[in-house]
Coordinates of C-alpha atoms in Angstrom, one line a residue:
M1241 CA -21.5 9.7 3.1
S1242 CA -24.6 7.9 2.6
W1243 CA -25.9 7.4 -0.8
S1244 CA -29.5 5.5 -2.1
Y1245 CA -28.5 2.0 -3.4
L1246 CA -29.6 3.2 -6.9
E1247 CA -27.2 6.2 -7.2
D1248 CA -23.5 7.4 -6.5
A1249 CA -21.4 10.6 -5.9
S1250 CA -21.6 11.8 -9.4
G1251 CA -25.3 12.4 -9.6
A1252 CA -26.2 9.3 -11.8
H1253 CA -29.3 7.4 -11.1
G1254 CA -30.7 4.1 -11.6
H1255 CA -33.3 1.2 -11.1
A1256 CA -33.3 -2.6 -10.1
D1257 CA -35.7 -5.1 -10.0
R1258 CA -34.3 -6.2 -6.8
I1259 CA -31.7 -5.4 -4.3
C1260 CA -30.4 -8.0 -2.3
V1261 CA -27.9 -7.4 0.7
P1262 CA -26.2 -10.8 1.4
A1263 CA -24.5 -11.2 4.7
D1264 CA -22.2 -13.7 3.9
E1265 CA -20.8 -15.6 1.0
A1266 CA -22.7 -18.4 1.3
E1267 CA -25.9 -15.5 0.5
L1268 CA -23.9 -14.1 -2.2
L1269 CA -23.9 -17.6 -4.2
A1270 CA -27.4 -18.4 -3.4
M1271 CA -28.2 -15.1 -4.8
L1272 CA -26.1 -15.4 -7.9
A1273 CA -27.8 -19.2 -8.3
E1274 CA -31.0 -17.3 -7.8
A1275 CA -30.0 -14.2 -10.7
R1276 CA -28.7 -16.9 -12.9
A1277 CA -31.9 -19.1 -13.0
A1278 CA -33.8 -15.4 -13.8
A1279 CA -31.5 -14.2 -16.5
A1280 CA -31.2 -11.4 -14.5
P1281 CA -28.1 -9.0 -15.0
V1282 CA -26.1 -8.2 -11.4
T1283 CA -25.0 -5.2 -10.9
I1284 CA -22.4 -4.9 -7.6
A1285 CA -22.9 -2.1 -5.1
G1286 CA -20.3 -0.1 -2.9
G1287 CA -20.3 2.4 -0.6
G1288 CA -21.7 4.8 -3.1
S1289 CA -18.7 7.4 -3.5
G1290 CA -17.5 6.5 -7.0
L1291 CA -18.1 9.3 -9.6
T1292 CA -18.8 7.5 -12.5
G1293 CA -21.6 5.8 -12.2
G1294 CA -20.7 2.4 -12.0
R1295 CA -22.5 0.3 -9.2
V1296 CA -25.3 2.1 -10.7
P1297 CA -28.3 -0.6 -12.3
S1298 CA -30.0 -0.1 -15.1
G1299 CA -32.7 -3.2 -13.9
G1300 CA -31.4 -6.4 -13.0
W1301 CA -30.7 -7.1 -9.6
L1302 CA -28.3 -5.1 -7.4
I1303 CA -26.2 -6.5 -5.0
S1304 CA -24.6 -4.8 -2.4
M1305 CA -21.6 -5.6 -0.3
E1306 CA -22.0 -3.7 2.9
K1307 CA -21.8 -6.9 5.3
F1308 CA -18.9 -8.3 4.1
R1309 CA -17.2 -6.8 7.2
R1310 CA -14.3 -9.0 8.3
M1311 CA -11.0 -7.2 9.4
D1312 CA -8.2 -8.9 10.8
I1313 CA -4.8 -6.3 11.2
G1314 CA -1.7 -8.8 11.1
A1315 CA 1.7 -7.5 10.6
G1316 CA 2.2 -6.3 7.3
K1317 CA -0.8 -7.4 6.2
A1318 CA -4.5 -7.0 6.6
T1319 CA -7.5 -9.0 5.7
V1320 CA -10.2 -7.2 4.6
G1321 CA -13.9 -7.8 3.2
A1322 CA -15.3 -6.0 0.9
G1323 CA -17.8 -3.9 2.6
V1324 CA -14.6 -2.4 4.9
T1325 CA -14.2 1.2 4.6
L1326 CA -11.0 3.0 4.0
Q1327 CA -11.8 5.3 7.1
D1328 CA -12.1 1.5 9.1
L1329 CA -9.0 0.1 8.1
H1330 CA -6.9 3.3 8.2
A1331 CA -8.0 3.4 12.3
A1332 CA -7.2 -0.4 12.5
A1333 CA -3.9 -0.4 10.9
K1334 CA -2.8 2.9 13.0
S1335 CA -3.7 1.5 15.9
S1336 CA -1.2 -1.4 15.1
G1337 CA 1.3 1.0 14.4
Q1338 CA 1.4 0.6 10.4
F1339 CA -0.7 1.9 7.7
Y1340 CA -2.2 1.0 4.0
P1341 CA -0.5 3.4 1.5
P1342 CA -4.0 4.2 -0.6
D1343 CA -5.5 6.4 -0.1
P1344 CA -8.7 7.9 -1.9
T1345 CA -10.1 11.1 -1.5
E1346 CA -13.3 9.4 -0.1
T1347 CA -12.4 7.6 2.9
M1348 CA -16.0 6.0 3.2
A1349 CA -15.5 4.2 0.2
F1350 CA -15.5 0.2 0.1
L1351 CA -12.4 -1.5 0.0
G1352 CA -14.2 -4.1 -3.0
G1353 CA -15.1 -0.5 -5.1
T1354 CA -11.1 0.6 -4.4
I1355 CA -10.2 -2.6 -5.8
A1356 CA -12.7 -2.5 -8.5
C1357 CA -11.2 0.5 -9.6
N1358 CA -7.5 0.8 -8.9
S1359 CA -7.8 3.2 -7.2
S1360 CA -5.2 5.8 -5.8
G1361 CA -5.2 9.7 -4.0
S1362 CA -2.7 11.7 -3.3
R1363 CA 0.0 9.3 -1.7
S1364 CA 0.0 8.1 -5.0
F1365 CA 3.0 10.0 -5.6
L1366 CA 5.0 7.9 -3.3
Y1367 CA 2.9 4.3 -3.2
G1368 CA 1.9 4.0 -6.5
A1369 CA -2.3 3.0 -7.2
T1370 CA -4.1 0.2 -5.1
R1371 CA -2.5 -2.3 -7.4
R1372 CA 0.6 -2.2 -6.1
W1373 CA -0.7 -3.5 -2.3
V1374 CA -2.9 -6.2 -3.4
E1375 CA -1.9 -9.5 -2.5
R1376 CA -4.7 -11.4 -2.3
L1377 CA -8.3 -11.7 -3.7
R1378 CA -11.2 -14.2 -2.7
V1379 CA -13.9 -13.8 -6.2
A1380 CA -17.0 -14.7 -6.9
L1381 CA -18.0 -15.4 -10.6
V1382 CA -20.8 -14.9 -12.0
D1383 CA -21.6 -18.6 -12.3
G1384 CA -21.4 -19.2 -8.7
T1385 CA -17.1 -20.2 -9.3
V1386 CA -15.2 -19.0 -6.2
L1387 CA -11.4 -18.1 -7.1
D1388 CA -8.8 -17.5 -4.3
V1389 CA -5.8 -16.2 -5.8
R1390 CA -2.8 -15.2 -4.6
R1391 CA -0.3 -12.6 -6.0
G1392 CA 1.9 -14.2 -9.1
E1393 CA -0.8 -16.7 -9.6
A1394 CA -1.2 -16.8 -13.8
I1395 CA -4.0 -16.8 -15.5
D1396 CA -4.6 -19.8 -17.8
F1397 CA -5.7 -18.7 -21.0
A1398 CA -3.9 -16.8 -23.2
V1399 CA -4.1 -13.0 -23.6
P1400 CA -2.5 -10.6 -26.2
E1401 CA -0.2 -7.6 -24.7
I1402 CA -2.4 -4.3 -24.4
P1403 CA -0.2 -1.2 -24.1
Q1404 CA -0.2 1.0 -20.9
P1405 CA -0.1 4.3 -21.5
P1406 CA 3.4 6.2 -19.7
T1407 CA 1.1 7.5 -17.2
K1408 CA 2.1 7.5 -13.0
K1409 CA -1.8 6.1 -13.2
H1410 CA -4.0 4.5 -15.4
S1411 CA -7.6 2.6 -14.6
A1412 CA -9.2 1.8 -17.8
G1413 CA -10.2 -1.1 -19.6
Y1414 CA -8.3 -4.3 -18.4
A1415 CA -4.5 -4.2 -18.2
L1416 CA -4.0 -7.6 -20.4
R1417 CA -0.5 -8.7 -20.7
P1418 CA 0.2 -12.4 -21.3
G1419 CA 1.5 -14.4 -18.3
M1420 CA -0.1 -12.0 -16.1
D1421 CA -1.3 -13.2 -12.8
W1422 CA -5.4 -12.9 -11.2
V1423 CA -4.8 -10.6 -8.6
D1424 CA -4.3 -8.1 -12.0
L1425 CA -6.8 -9.0 -13.7
F1426 CA -9.3 -8.7 -11.6
V1427 CA -8.1 -5.3 -9.9
G1428 CA -9.1 -2.4 -12.4
S1429 CA -12.0 -4.5 -13.5
E1430 CA -14.7 -2.6 -12.1
G1431 CA -17.2 -5.6 -10.8
T1432 CA -17.6 -6.7 -14.7
L1433 CA -15.3 -9.8 -14.6
G1434 CA -16.4 -11.0 -10.5
I1435 CA -17.6 -9.6 -7.5
V1436 CA -14.4 -9.6 -4.8
M1437 CA -15.4 -10.7 -1.4
E1438 CA -12.4 -10.4 0.2
A1439 CA -8.4 -9.3 0.1
D1440 CA -5.5 -9.5 1.4
V1441 CA -3.3 -6.0 1.3
K1442 CA -0.4 -5.0 2.4
L1443 CA 0.6 -2.5 5.3
L1444 CA 3.3 -0.7 5.8
P1445 CA 4.7 0.4 9.1
N1446 CA 4.1 4.0 9.9
P1447 CA 6.7 6.9 10.0
K1448 CA 8.8 8.0 12.7
E1449 CA 8.1 11.6 11.7
L1450 CA 5.9 13.5 8.8
L1451 CA 6.2 17.0 7.7
N1452 CA 3.4 18.5 6.6
G1453 CA 2.7 21.8 4.2
I1454 CA 0.5 24.0 2.6
V1455 CA 3.2 26.3 0.4
F1456 CA 1.8 29.4 -0.7
F1457 CA 3.2 31.4 -4.3
P1458 CA 2.2 34.9 -5.5
T1459 CA 1.8 33.6 -8.6
D1460 CA 0.7 30.1 -10.5
E1461 CA 3.7 29.9 -13.1
A1462 CA 5.8 29.8 -9.1
A1463 CA 3.8 26.9 -7.7
L1464 CA 4.2 25.2 -11.3
D1465 CA 7.6 25.7 -11.3
A1466 CA 8.2 24.1 -7.4
L1467 CA 6.2 21.3 -8.9
D1468 CA 8.7 20.3 -11.1
A1469 CA 12.2 21.1 -8.6
W1470 CA 10.0 19.1 -5.8
R1471 CA 9.2 16.1 -8.0
S1472 CA 12.8 14.5 -7.2
V1473 CA 13.1 15.4 -3.3
A1474 CA 13.9 12.1 -1.3
G1475 CA 10.4 10.9 0.9
L1476 CA 8.0 13.3 -0.7
R1477 CA 4.6 11.4 -0.7
M1478 CA 2.4 14.0 -1.1
L1479 CA 3.1 16.8 -4.1
E1480 CA -0.5 18.2 -4.7
Y1481 CA -1.2 21.6 -6.5
V1482 CA -4.4 23.6 -5.6
D1483 CA -5.1 26.9 -8.4
D1484 CA -6.4 30.3 -7.3
P1485 CA -10.0 29.9 -7.9
A1486 CA -9.8 26.6 -6.1
L1487 CA -7.9 29.1 -3.1
R1488 CA -11.3 31.4 -3.5
M1489 CA -13.7 29.2 -3.9
I1490 CA -12.8 28.2 -0.3
A1491 CA -11.8 31.2 1.1
Q1492 CA -15.1 31.8 3.9
R1493 CA -14.1 28.4 5.2
Y1494 CA -10.5 29.0 5.9
P1495 CA -10.7 32.9 6.2
D1496 CA -6.5 32.4 7.2
L1497 CA -5.2 32.2 3.4
P1498 CA -3.0 34.7 2.3
A1499 CA -4.4 37.6 0.3
T1500 CA -1.5 37.1 -2.0
A1501 CA -1.6 33.5 -2.9
M1502 CA -2.2 32.7 -6.4
A1503 CA -1.9 28.6 -6.0
A1504 CA -1.0 26.7 -3.2
L1505 CA 0.7 23.2 -3.3
I1506 CA 0.2 20.3 -0.6
V1507 CA 3.2 18.3 0.5
E1508 CA 4.3 15.4 2.9
Q1509 CA 7.3 14.0 3.4
I1510 CA 8.8 11.5 5.5
V1511 CA 11.6 12.8 8.1
E1512 CA 14.8 11.1 8.6
S1513 CA 17.1 13.7 10.3
N1514 CA 16.6 17.6 10.7
D1515 CA 18.9 17.8 7.2
D1516 CA 15.2 17.3 5.8
L1517 CA 13.6 20.1 7.7
D1518 CA 16.1 22.5 7.0
A1519 CA 16.3 21.9 3.8
W1520 CA 12.5 23.5 3.2
V1521 CA 13.9 26.9 4.1
D1522 CA 16.2 27.1 1.2
R1523 CA 14.1 25.1 -0.9
L1524 CA 11.3 27.5 -0.6
E1525 CA 13.2 30.6 -0.9
E1526 CA 15.0 29.2 -4.1
Q1527 CA 11.3 28.6 -5.9
G1528 CA 9.9 32.5 -4.3
A1529 CA 6.9 30.9 -2.1
L1530 CA 5.4 32.8 0.2
T1531 CA 7.6 32.0 3.3
E1532 CA 6.3 33.2 6.1
Q1533 CA 2.5 33.1 5.0
S1534 CA 2.2 28.7 4.6
W1535 CA 1.5 26.5 6.8
F1536 CA 3.3 23.8 8.0
G1537 CA 3.0 21.0 10.8
S1538 CA 4.4 17.5 11.8
S1539 CA 1.9 16.2 14.6
D1540 CA -1.6 14.3 13.9
Y1541 CA -3.8 17.6 14.5
D1542 CA -1.8 19.3 11.6
R1543 CA -2.4 16.6 9.9
E1544 CA -5.9 16.4 10.2
R1545 CA -5.9 20.2 9.5
F1546 CA -4.6 19.8 6.3
R1547 CA -6.2 16.9 5.3
K1548 CA -9.7 18.8 5.9
F1549 CA -8.5 22.0 3.4
R1550 CA -7.7 19.4 0.9
H1551 CA -11.0 17.4 1.4
A1552 CA -12.6 20.7 1.5
L1553 CA -11.8 21.7 -2.4
P1554 CA -13.9 18.5 -3.8
E1555 CA -16.6 18.8 -1.2
T1556 CA -17.1 22.7 -1.8
A1557 CA -17.3 22.2 -5.2
L1558 CA -20.0 19.4 -5.6
A1559 CA -21.9 21.5 -2.9
I1560 CA -21.8 24.6 -5.4
S1561 CA -22.9 22.2 -8.4
Q1562 CA -26.0 21.0 -6.4
R1563 CA -27.0 24.3 -5.5
N1564 CA -26.5 25.5 -9.4
G1565 CA -28.7 22.4 -9.7
F1566 CA -26.2 20.5 -12.5
P1567 CA -24.7 17.4 -11.8
S1568 CA -20.8 17.4 -11.3
L1569 CA -18.2 17.2 -14.0
G1570 CA -14.6 16.7 -13.2
T1571 CA -12.0 15.5 -15.4
D1572 CA -10.1 12.3 -14.4
F1573 CA -7.4 12.2 -17.2
S1574 CA -3.4 11.8 -16.7
V1575 CA -0.4 12.8 -18.9
P1576 CA 3.1 12.2 -18.5
V1577 CA 4.5 14.1 -16.3
D1578 CA 6.3 15.8 -18.9
K1579 CA 3.3 16.7 -20.3
N1580 CA 1.7 18.6 -17.5
R1581 CA 2.1 21.7 -18.5
E1582 CA 0.7 20.9 -22.4
M1583 CA -1.8 19.6 -20.5
M1584 CA -3.0 22.3 -17.8
A1585 CA -2.5 25.0 -21.1
N1586 CA -5.6 22.6 -22.7
Y1587 CA -7.7 23.0 -19.8
R1588 CA -7.1 26.9 -19.1
A1589 CA -7.8 27.8 -22.7
H1590 CA -10.8 25.5 -23.4
M1591 CA -12.6 26.2 -19.5
D1592 CA -12.2 30.0 -20.8
Q1593 CA -14.1 29.9 -23.5
I1594 CA -16.6 27.7 -22.7
M1595 CA -16.9 28.3 -18.7
P1596 CA -14.9 31.4 -17.6
G1597 CA -14.6 32.3 -14.1
H1598 CA -16.8 28.8 -13.3
Y1599 CA -14.1 26.1 -13.2
C1600 CA -11.2 25.0 -11.0
I1601 CA -8.5 23.1 -11.0
F1602 CA -6.6 21.1 -7.9
G1603 CA -5.3 17.5 -7.2
H1604 CA -2.5 15.1 -8.1
M1605 CA -0.5 17.4 -10.6
G1606 CA 2.9 15.6 -8.8
D1607 CA 1.5 12.2 -10.8
G1608 CA 0.4 14.7 -14.0
H1609 CA -3.1 14.4 -12.5
P1610 CA -4.9 17.4 -11.9
H1611 CA -8.6 17.3 -11.5
V1612 CA -10.8 20.2 -13.5
N1613 CA -14.1 21.1 -11.3
M1614 CA -16.6 22.2 -13.6
L1615 CA -19.0 24.5 -12.1
P1616 CA -21.8 24.8 -15.3
A1617 CA -24.3 28.1 -13.8
S1618 CA -26.4 27.1 -16.8
Q1619 CA -27.7 24.6 -19.3
T1620 CA -25.3 26.0 -22.1
E1621 CA -22.6 25.8 -19.8
Y1622 CA -23.6 22.0 -18.6
D1623 CA -23.7 20.8 -22.3
A1624 CA -20.4 22.5 -23.2
G1625 CA -18.4 20.7 -20.2
M1626 CA -20.2 17.4 -21.1
Q1627 CA -18.1 17.9 -24.8
A1628 CA -15.2 19.2 -23.2
L1629 CA -14.8 16.0 -21.4
E1630 CA -14.7 14.3 -24.8
V1631 CA -12.3 16.5 -26.1
F1632 CA -9.9 16.6 -22.7
A1633 CA -10.2 13.0 -23.1
R1634 CA -8.7 13.2 -26.4
Q1635 CA -5.6 15.7 -26.0
A1636 CA -4.9 13.3 -22.8
A1637 CA -4.3 10.5 -25.0
A1638 CA -2.8 12.2 -28.1
L1639 CA -0.2 13.2 -25.0
G1640 CA 0.4 10.0 -24.1
G1641 CA -1.9 9.9 -21.5
S1642 CA -4.9 7.9 -19.8
V1643 CA -8.9 8.8 -20.1
S1644 CA -9.3 7.7 -16.5
A1645 CA -6.2 7.4 -13.6
E1646 CA -8.1 6.7 -11.0
H1647 CA -12.2 6.7 -11.0
G1648 CA -12.7 4.2 -13.7
L1649 CA -15.2 4.3 -16.6
G1650 CA -18.2 3.0 -15.6
K1651 CA -20.9 3.9 -17.6
K1652 CA -21.0 7.8 -17.7
K1653 CA -17.0 7.3 -19.2
A1654 CA -17.3 4.2 -20.7
R1655 CA -17.6 6.2 -24.3
F1656 CA -14.0 6.8 -23.3
L1657 CA -12.7 3.4 -24.0
P1658 CA -12.0 3.8 -27.6
I1659 CA -10.3 7.0 -27.3
Q1660 CA -7.6 4.8 -25.3
Y1661 CA -7.8 1.3 -27.2
S1662 CA -8.1 0.5 -30.7
P1663 CA -11.0 -1.8 -31.9
E1664 CA -9.0 -4.6 -31.9
Q1665 CA -7.7 -4.4 -28.5
I1666 CA -11.2 -3.5 -27.4
A1667 CA -12.0 -6.7 -28.6
S1668 CA -9.7 -8.4 -27.3
M1669 CA -11.0 -7.2 -23.8
K1670 CA -14.3 -8.4 -24.6
A1671 CA -12.8 -11.8 -25.4
V1672 CA -11.7 -11.9 -21.0
K1673 CA -15.5 -11.0 -20.8
R1674 CA -16.7 -13.5 -22.4
R1675 CA -14.7 -16.3 -21.0
L1676 CA -15.6 -15.2 -17.3
D1677 CA -19.3 -13.5 -18.0
P1678 CA -20.7 -15.5 -20.9
D1679 CA -23.8 -14.4 -21.0
W1680 CA -22.8 -10.9 -20.1
R1681 CA -24.3 -10.3 -17.3
L1682 CA -22.3 -8.7 -14.4
G1683 CA -22.0 -4.9 -14.6
Q1684 CA -23.6 -4.4 -17.9
G1685 CA -22.5 -1.0 -19.7
T1686 CA -19.8 -0.2 -17.2
F1687 CA -16.7 -0.4 -19.8
F1688 CA -18.7 -1.5 -22.7
P1689 CA -20.7 0.6 -23.8
Q1690 CA -24.8 -1.0 -24.3

């Protein structure tokens, strides 16, 4: 995916007084010194696949990390530059018999961007988000200081405990707690505290065998029942949901979709024995799945085919939005898994009122984190969709959820921060920001609205 330096995948557009592409750390530090002398704001740009406008500048200098491409693969670890793409890391790790667990949908995302947003993806059902896999960071502060910090190295100043929601996924604001380490401070800070130049990330050995499946159901209720029943399946590392409008949206690309399917679950399981395979026969029957019409496979070809199916959903939704002439609107809220159905009911009731027939729901339902993709066909629907995002943010927070599960807040969703946190908690975050960036020049407008 290719984006201009002054936009991202959300459709946000900006402007910059200067665009810089440093070749290495020395050039980056020299550019920061120049920006400091000019009192210029600095925005850090990753690959442009973000959905919140975080890398889109509103003036000042933009610094792209695209040339930070170091990649060394070792046993259980990779050292990667901020400009390495997920696609390249996944390929290099695979060739060494290993894999990097986080798998955000957009594989052309830069590692630096995924660290900045604490990105996750479909495999987060088993492996969690990016934060869990970062062992070391090399970070440039806006004053030119370089920190090289490892997991467990505590910050050297006091911060309060800011409660985190009891969700499986959360990426909104600074995850402050007394005695926290530097790695956890920078992961998820969206380029507002420092510039990630390089990281050490953990790798795992490739599983010997994986079973992949797209399981179709005759009713939405049956799919949701199966989702609840299968959360505890041993070795399951993916549990994704697709509703009927989403299936119909990609039907032209997949003419072999079962005509009677009203919902689907996408699953991936680490297979330890034939018992793991045999168990699916009973599992599908117990949950009333369309057994004969569901798709299963265990080869690399099958995994790639199912990956493309999953990726066809956001790709098609984005294409429809562009064809309709409106920016993409999608939710990124999560709730505790026991509140999943209540939040789904909230989504459907409101969307059926403001945009009937022009939305679909799919995504990480196993983590209590589906995406509502709005496809407005008029300005009235678009305006209602923008208002709906705040409605949903408040509903998610009221259910103990997060106003950002994996995309971060950036600039487009910075208004949600006060929904998640109290004024006192936000003041504590701002105090950390001022400590590392006293002149408030790095990532202006991200998290904290200007």
